[in-house]
Amino acid sequence: MTMAPPRPITITPPRPKAGRAAQVVGFRTGNEMAALSAKQINFHLMGYYPITPSTEIAELLDEMKAAGEHDIVMVPADGEHGGAGVCYGATTGGGRVFNATSAQGLLYALEELPVQSGTRYPMLLDLATRTVSGPLDIRGDHSDVYYALNTGWLIFMARDPQAVYDLNLIAMRLAERADVRLPAIVAFDGFFTSHQKRRVSTFEDDATVREWLGPLPEMVTALDPRHPVTIGPYMNDPDLINNKYQLKLAMDAALAALPEVVSEYEALSGRRHDPVDLYRMDDAEVAVFLLNSAAETAKDAVDRLRAEGVRAGVISPNVIRPFPAAAIREALRGVRAVVLGERSGSYGAHGGNLTHEVKSALQDDPENHTLCVSRVYGLGGRDFYAEDAEAFFRLAVDTAERRAVEVPFDYYGVEPGDPVKPRPRRGTPPLTREEMTSGLLKVEPGPDGRLKVEAPPYWELAAKPKRVVPGHGACPGCGIFPALDQFLRGIEGDVVVLYQTGCAMVVSTGYPYTSHRVTYVHNLFQNGAATLGGLVEMFHERVRRGELPASEDITFVMVTGDGGMDIGLGPAIGAALRNHKMIIVEYDNQGYMNTGSQLSYSTPLGHMTSTSHVGPAELGKAFHHKDTPQIMAATNMPYVFTGVEGYPDDLVAKAAKAQWYAKHEGTTYGKVLISCPLNWKTEDRVGVEVVQAAVDSCFFPLYEIERGITRITYDPEPIGRRVPVGDWLKLMGKTKHLCQPENAATLALIEAEVERRWQRLRARDKHPLL
Ligand SMILES: Cc1ncc(C[n+]2csc(CCOP(=O)(O)OP(=O)(O)O)c2C)c(N)n1
Ligand code: SF4
Ligand SMILES: [Mg+2]
């Protein structure tokens, strides 16, 4: 069947206001400007996932949403891949869509980006740039945005908070043009721009922004049943190359239309953002080519050098897709030497990506004799001061004087290690298997097919050394390490741990130091289970091949936060279904704490977080907490448990069982509720009390599922300790509002859900087939 032709598209070109619009002056960061422009555009939807340093954008928009300041549907995705999917789906529904991310977030979403551009649905993605892992570093460079160069998205570079705002509006206008229809990225420097306040002007009236964009152009939509369409059909040659050629034509059209859009924006705002920002380039003999905030720094250096008589200038594109090759070629016409500084390498390519694009632009001008020197600088947020810019200019001057490029490509700012300085020494000796084997824990299969654990009172295990030594940077009152320590005491012998990204990982390692006395591996929190699964299989294979001694006996433990069981749920389920012999232990603090207290899917209904605010138009998190133990149990893994620090004997016995099953049968999983004073807004010392109330209210029941059979290991009811859910909620700052009479309906919903899950658990406890 051939596809029905889509409904003809009619576009009403938006008409800009004649003359300047009223503006207000403020003092804002790049993230604030991103959020404000999004609010003023009043996107239909934002799909997002938190990642530093872009997280604030969603947080600010959520705060505004709670206050009723915009109508954007805020969709907290389960990861950036999901977020990009949410955005793509929403654009096929014909509305305006927004996303914001950084670094790994962009990379995790990357494969969706060509889907978006290939089907030509415009949207806006704000990228607070950050270096790509590994190693993990949250500060800014351009290694993330460079990955997007081949995705078919327009890419704008915003040098300061004002440019973030302006380019968001320019990008949307350009992206929605009938001859362009491409998604757009606006990239600004993580922390340098995302978090530093600058003086800015913004349109006083949101209507000005909406008029600037005009009505949403009509596009092929999935929401018109009378005109059914096929979006994203399977496509072979010769059509595919034609499709890609159309993308190229759209980029050409964008480049051609940009000056017009820029001029119209200038008429409205008084600010001009040409495709290439040129500073004192009219008569420049030497120049530096830099993106974003570093270019601003270099302008100061230019003024100093000009006073010395050096004819220096700065070239800095405001857009890199489409690449303004002609404008750059033109700007470099009379320049004798240029230093091309890039905040990202392209390993093995003898220069960053844009070095080659500038060189190829110059190649097309037979008259051009500019000498090009390429330097990678400022990786991982390394500062770039005016002195660094001056060093670049001196390099350009030197090159011009020599009339030759001495070192065409190098890294700038690399510090060789000091060979005299002693290497950091191991603070504590490696643990021996003997000292980690107390011999006090006995686990054996019982007659009913379930394991019998003989364990001493917890205090008798206290002699066992800690596998994580004190000195880590967890907050006072944090429950992570006390709970993990209890759990790990139930595990005998050698352990290899894998930590997914989260507080536990961040506060316990910081190159060149570590708090771990056992071998520790990190992988990003969407993929730890797969990684540990690979390591486990390698271990067994090397033992089988005789490459490792048959006596080697290691227990593999993955430590994850609750957030890691959102974004990493698929790989965790995959590991469980493949049944790798390992333990997954989740510490649940009910939020993404490492990135500043955003909601996770384990955050319960109504709880306040930085992405689930409480205000006239929003009452905390909008959906119930994820029942991760039940999800994992559905993989039919041999052993699932829940635990808390307050019941050490219970937790140790469960750890011992988890170890037995991980050795003999396959994957086991446990969820441990830990106190987090920061997220829960409690005093440091009350963590145990709050966790106890969570258990006694049956919000967090203690139980295990062993070979499919559920057993409640602590029942507060027969001993008269059951308390209402409200008694737990009133203990935390993040939930106090739920105890107010006006929020009784939400409290009732939470109570009903807790009760439903508890009664189901009790039924399962009583009936082995449930
Ligand atoms: C792909 C990707 N997206 C987002 C992030 C940012 N990030 C790192 S840790 C984290 C939250 C972790 O939450 P959780 O697993 O609950 O651990 P916690 O921080 O609460 O200890 C987030 C959002 C990232 N590093 N990589
Ligand atoms: S934010 Fe919470 S989980 Fe993270 S270290 Fe602090 S108390 Fe612990
Ligand atoms: Mg968490």
Coordinates of N, CA and C in Angstrom, one line a residue, residues 628-742:
T628 N 9.9 -1.0 43.0 CA 11.1 -1.7 42.3 C 11.2 -3.2 42.8
P629 N 11.1 -3.5 44.1 CA 11.3 -4.9 44.4 C 10.3 -5.8 43.7
Q630 N 9.1 -5.4 43.5 CA 8.1 -6.2 42.8 C 8.4 -6.3 41.3
I631 N 9.0 -5.2 40.7 CA 9.4 -5.2 39.3 C 10.5 -6.2 39.2
M632 N 11.5 -6.2 40.1 CA 12.6 -7.1 39.9 C 12.2 -8.5 40.2
A633 N 11.2 -8.7 41.1 CA 10.8 -10.0 41.5 C 10.1 -10.7 40.2
A634 N 9.5 -9.8 39.4 CA 8.8 -10.3 38.2 C 9.8 -10.9 37.2
T635 N 11.1 -10.7 37.4 CA 12.1 -11.4 36.5 C 12.3 -12.9 37.0
N636 N 11.6 -13.2 38.1 CA 11.8 -14.6 38.6 C 13.2 -14.8 39.1
M637 N 13.9 -13.8 39.6 CA 15.2 -14.0 40.1 C 15.1 -14.8 41.5
P638 N 16.1 -15.4 41.9 CA 16.0 -16.3 43.1 C 15.7 -15.6 44.4
Y639 N 16.2 -14.3 44.5 CA 16.0 -13.7 45.8 C 15.9 -12.2 45.7
V640 N 14.9 -11.7 46.3 CA 14.6 -10.2 46.4 C 14.4 -9.9 47.9
F641 N 14.9 -8.7 48.3 CA 14.6 -8.4 49.7 C 14.5 -6.8 49.8
T642 N 13.9 -6.4 51.0 CA 14.0 -5.0 51.4 C 14.6 -5.0 52.7
G643 N 15.2 -3.8 53.1 CA 15.9 -3.8 54.4 C 16.1 -2.3 54.8
V644 N 16.4 -2.2 56.1 CA 16.8 -0.8 56.6 C 17.9 -1.0 57.7
E645 N 18.5 0.1 57.9 CA 19.6 0.1 58.9 C 19.2 -0.3 60.3
G646 N 18.0 0.1 60.6 CA 17.5 -0.1 62.0 C 17.3 -1.5 62.4
Y647 N 17.3 -2.5 61.5 CA 17.2 -3.9 61.8 C 18.4 -4.6 61.2
P648 N 19.5 -4.5 61.9 CA 20.8 -5.0 61.4 C 20.8 -6.5 61.3
D649 N 20.1 -7.2 62.2 CA 20.1 -8.7 62.1 C 19.4 -9.1 60.9
D650 N 18.3 -8.4 60.6 CA 17.4 -8.7 59.4 C 18.3 -8.5 58.2
L651 N 19.0 -7.3 58.2 CA 19.7 -7.0 56.9 C 20.9 -7.9 56.7
V652 N 21.6 -8.3 57.8 CA 22.7 -9.2 57.7 C 22.3 -10.5 57.1
A653 N 21.2 -11.0 57.7 CA 20.7 -12.4 57.3 C 20.3 -12.3 55.8
K654 N 19.7 -11.2 55.4 CA 19.3 -11.1 53.9 C 20.6 -11.0 53.1
A655 N 21.6 -10.3 53.6 CA 22.8 -10.2 52.8 C 23.4 -11.6 52.6
A656 N 23.4 -12.3 53.7 CA 24.0 -13.7 53.6 C 23.2 -14.6 52.6
K657 N 21.9 -14.4 52.6 CA 21.1 -15.2 51.6 C 21.4 -14.7 50.2
A658 N 21.5 -13.4 50.1 CA 21.8 -12.8 48.7 C 23.1 -13.3 48.2
Q659 N 24.1 -13.4 49.1 CA 25.4 -13.9 48.7 C 25.3 -15.4 48.3
W660 N 24.6 -16.2 49.0 CA 24.5 -17.6 48.7 C 23.8 -17.7 47.3
Y661 N 22.7 -17.0 47.1 CA 22.0 -17.1 45.8 C 22.9 -16.6 44.7
A662 N 23.6 -15.5 44.9 CA 24.5 -14.9 43.9 C 25.6 -15.9 43.5
K663 N 26.0 -16.7 44.5 CA 27.1 -17.7 44.2 C 26.5 -18.9 43.5
H664 N 25.4 -19.3 43.9 CA 24.9 -20.6 43.5 C 23.9 -20.6 42.4
E665 N 23.1 -19.5 42.3 CA 22.0 -19.5 41.3 C 22.0 -18.3 40.3
G666 N 22.2 -17.1 40.8 CA 22.1 -16.0 39.8 C 21.9 -14.7 40.5
T667 N 21.2 -13.8 39.8 CA 21.1 -12.4 40.3 C 20.2 -12.3 41.4
T668 N 20.6 -11.4 42.4 CA 19.7 -11.1 43.5 C 19.6 -9.6 43.6
Y669 N 18.5 -9.1 44.2 CA 18.3 -7.7 44.3 C 17.7 -7.3 45.7
G670 N 18.2 -6.2 46.2 CA 17.6 -5.7 47.4 C 17.5 -4.2 47.5
K671 N 16.5 -3.7 48.1 CA 16.3 -2.3 48.2 C 16.4 -1.9 49.7
V672 N 17.3 -0.9 50.0 CA 17.5 -0.5 51.4 C 17.1 1.0 51.5
L673 N 16.1 1.2 52.4 CA 15.7 2.6 52.6 C 16.8 3.3 53.5
I674 N 17.4 4.4 53.0 CA 18.4 5.1 53.8 C 18.0 6.5 54.1
S675 N 18.4 7.1 55.2 CA 17.9 8.4 55.5 C 18.8 9.4 54.7
C676 N 18.2 10.5 54.3 CA 18.9 11.5 53.5 C 18.4 12.9 54.1
P677 N 19.0 13.4 55.1 CA 18.5 14.7 55.7 C 18.4 15.8 54.7
L678 N 19.2 15.8 53.6 CA 19.1 16.8 52.7 C 17.8 16.8 51.9
N679 N 17.5 15.6 51.4 CA 16.3 15.5 50.6 C 15.1 15.5 51.5
W680 N 15.2 14.8 52.6 CA 14.0 14.7 53.4 C 13.7 15.9 54.2
K681 N 14.6 16.8 54.3 CA 14.5 18.1 55.0 C 14.2 17.7 56.5
T682 N 15.2 16.9 57.0 CA 15.1 16.5 58.4 C 16.4 16.9 59.1
E683 N 16.4 16.9 60.4 CA 17.6 17.1 61.2 C 18.5 15.9 61.0
D684 N 19.8 16.1 61.1 CA 20.8 15.0 60.8 C 20.5 13.8 61.7
R685 N 20.0 14.1 63.0 CA 20.0 13.0 64.0 C 18.8 12.1 63.9
V686 N 17.8 12.5 63.2 CA 16.5 11.8 63.3 C 16.3 10.8 62.2
G687 N 17.3 10.5 61.4 CA 17.1 9.6 60.3 C 16.5 8.2 60.7
V688 N 17.0 7.6 61.8 CA 16.6 6.3 62.1 C 15.1 6.3 62.5
E689 N 14.7 7.4 63.2 CA 13.3 7.5 63.6 C 12.4 7.6 62.4
V690 N 12.8 8.4 61.4 CA 12.0 8.6 60.2 C 11.9 7.3 59.4
V691 N 13.0 6.6 59.3 CA 13.0 5.3 58.6 C 12.1 4.3 59.3
Q692 N 12.2 4.3 60.7 CA 11.3 3.4 61.5 C 9.9 3.7 61.2
A693 N 9.5 5.0 61.1 CA 8.1 5.4 60.8 C 7.7 4.9 59.4
A694 N 8.7 5.0 58.5 CA 8.3 4.5 57.1 C 8.0 3.0 57.2
V695 N 8.8 2.3 58.0 CA 8.5 0.8 58.1 C 7.2 0.6 58.9
D696 N 7.1 1.3 60.0 CA 5.9 1.0 60.8 C 4.6 1.4 60.2
S697 N 4.7 2.4 59.3 CA 3.4 2.8 58.6 C 3.1 1.9 57.4
C698 N 4.0 0.9 57.2 CA 3.9 0.0 56.1 C 4.2 0.6 54.7
F699 N 4.7 1.9 54.7 CA 5.1 2.4 53.5 C 6.3 1.6 52.9
F700 N 7.2 1.2 53.8 CA 8.4 0.5 53.4 C 8.4 -0.8 54.2
P701 N 7.6 -1.8 53.8 CA 7.6 -3.1 54.5 C 8.9 -3.9 54.4
L702 N 9.3 -4.6 55.4 CA 10.5 -5.4 55.3 C 10.0 -6.8 55.0
Y703 N 10.5 -7.3 53.8 CA 10.1 -8.6 53.4 C 11.2 -9.2 52.5
E704 N 11.0 -10.5 52.1 CA 11.9 -11.1 51.1 C 11.0 -11.9 50.2
I705 N 11.5 -12.1 49.0 CA 10.8 -13.1 48.1 C 11.9 -14.1 47.7
E706 N 11.8 -15.3 48.2 CA 12.8 -16.3 48.0 C 12.2 -17.4 47.1
R707 N 12.9 -17.6 46.0 CA 12.4 -18.5 45.0 C 10.9 -18.3 44.7
G708 N 10.5 -17.1 44.7 CA 9.1 -16.7 44.3 C 8.2 -16.7 45.5
I709 N 8.6 -17.0 46.7 CA 7.7 -17.1 47.8 C 8.0 -15.9 48.7
T710 N 6.9 -15.2 49.0 CA 7.1 -13.9 49.8 C 7.0 -14.2 51.3
R711 N 7.8 -13.5 52.0 CA 7.7 -13.7 53.5 C 8.0 -12.3 54.1
I712 N 7.0 -11.8 54.9 CA 7.2 -10.5 55.6 C 8.1 -10.8 56.7
T713 N 9.2 -10.0 56.9 CA 10.2 -10.3 57.9 C 10.0 -9.4 59.1
Y714 N 9.2 -8.4 59.0 CA 8.8 -7.6 60.2 C 7.4 -7.1 59.9
D715 N 6.5 -7.5 60.8 CA 5.1 -7.0 60.7 C 4.8 -6.2 61.9
P716 N 4.6 -4.9 61.7 CA 4.3 -4.0 62.8 C 2.9 -4.2 63.5
E717 N 2.0 -4.9 62.8 CA 0.6 -5.0 63.3 C 0.5 -5.8 64.5
P718 N 0.9 -7.1 64.5 CA 0.7 -7.9 65.6 C 1.4 -7.4 66.9
I719 N 2.4 -6.6 66.8 CA 3.1 -6.1 68.0 C 2.6 -4.7 68.3
G720 N 1.5 -4.3 67.6 CA 0.9 -3.0 68.0 C 1.8 -1.8 67.6
R721 N 2.6 -1.9 66.6 CA 3.5 -0.8 66.2 C 3.0 -0.1 65.0
R722 N 2.0 -0.5 64.3 CA 1.6 0.1 63.1 C 1.1 1.5 63.3
V723 N 1.6 2.5 62.5 CA 1.3 3.9 62.7 C 0.7 4.4 61.4
P724 N -0.2 5.4 61.4 CA -0.7 6.0 60.2 C 0.4 6.6 59.3
V725 N 0.2 6.6 58.0 CA 1.2 7.1 57.1 C 1.5 8.6 57.4
G726 N 0.5 9.3 57.9 CA 0.7 10.7 58.3 C 1.8 10.9 59.4
D727 N 1.9 9.8 60.3 CA 2.9 9.9 61.3 C 4.3 9.9 60.8
W728 N 4.4 9.2 59.7 CA 5.8 9.2 59.0 C 6.0 10.6 58.2
L729 N 4.9 11.0 57.5 CA 5.1 12.2 56.7 C 5.3 13.4 57.5
K730 N 4.7 13.5 58.7 CA 4.9 14.7 59.5 C 6.3 14.9 60.0
L731 N 7.1 13.9 59.9 CA 8.5 14.0 60.4 C 9.4 14.7 59.4
M732 N 9.0 14.8 58.2 CA 9.9 15.4 57.1 C 9.4 16.7 56.6
G733 N 10.4 17.6 56.4 CA 10.1 18.9 55.8 C 9.5 18.8 54.4
K734 N 9.9 17.7 53.7 CA 9.4 17.6 52.3 C 8.0 17.1 52.2
T735 N 7.4 16.7 53.3 CA 6.1 16.2 53.2 C 5.1 16.8 54.2
K736 N 5.6 17.8 55.0 CA 4.7 18.4 56.0 C 3.4 18.9 55.4
H737 N 3.5 19.5 54.2 CA 2.3 20.0 53.5 C 1.2 19.0 53.4
L738 N 1.6 17.7 53.3 CA 0.6 16.7 53.1 C -0.2 16.4 54.4
C739 N 0.3 16.9 55.5 CA -0.5 16.8 56.7 C -1.4 18.0 57.0
Q740 N -1.4 18.9 56.1 CA -2.4 20.0 56.2 C -3.8 19.6 55.8
P741 N -4.8 20.2 56.5 CA -6.2 19.7 56.1 C -6.5 19.9 54.6
E742 N -6.0 21.0 54.0 CA -6.3 21.3 52.6 C -5.8 20.2 51.7

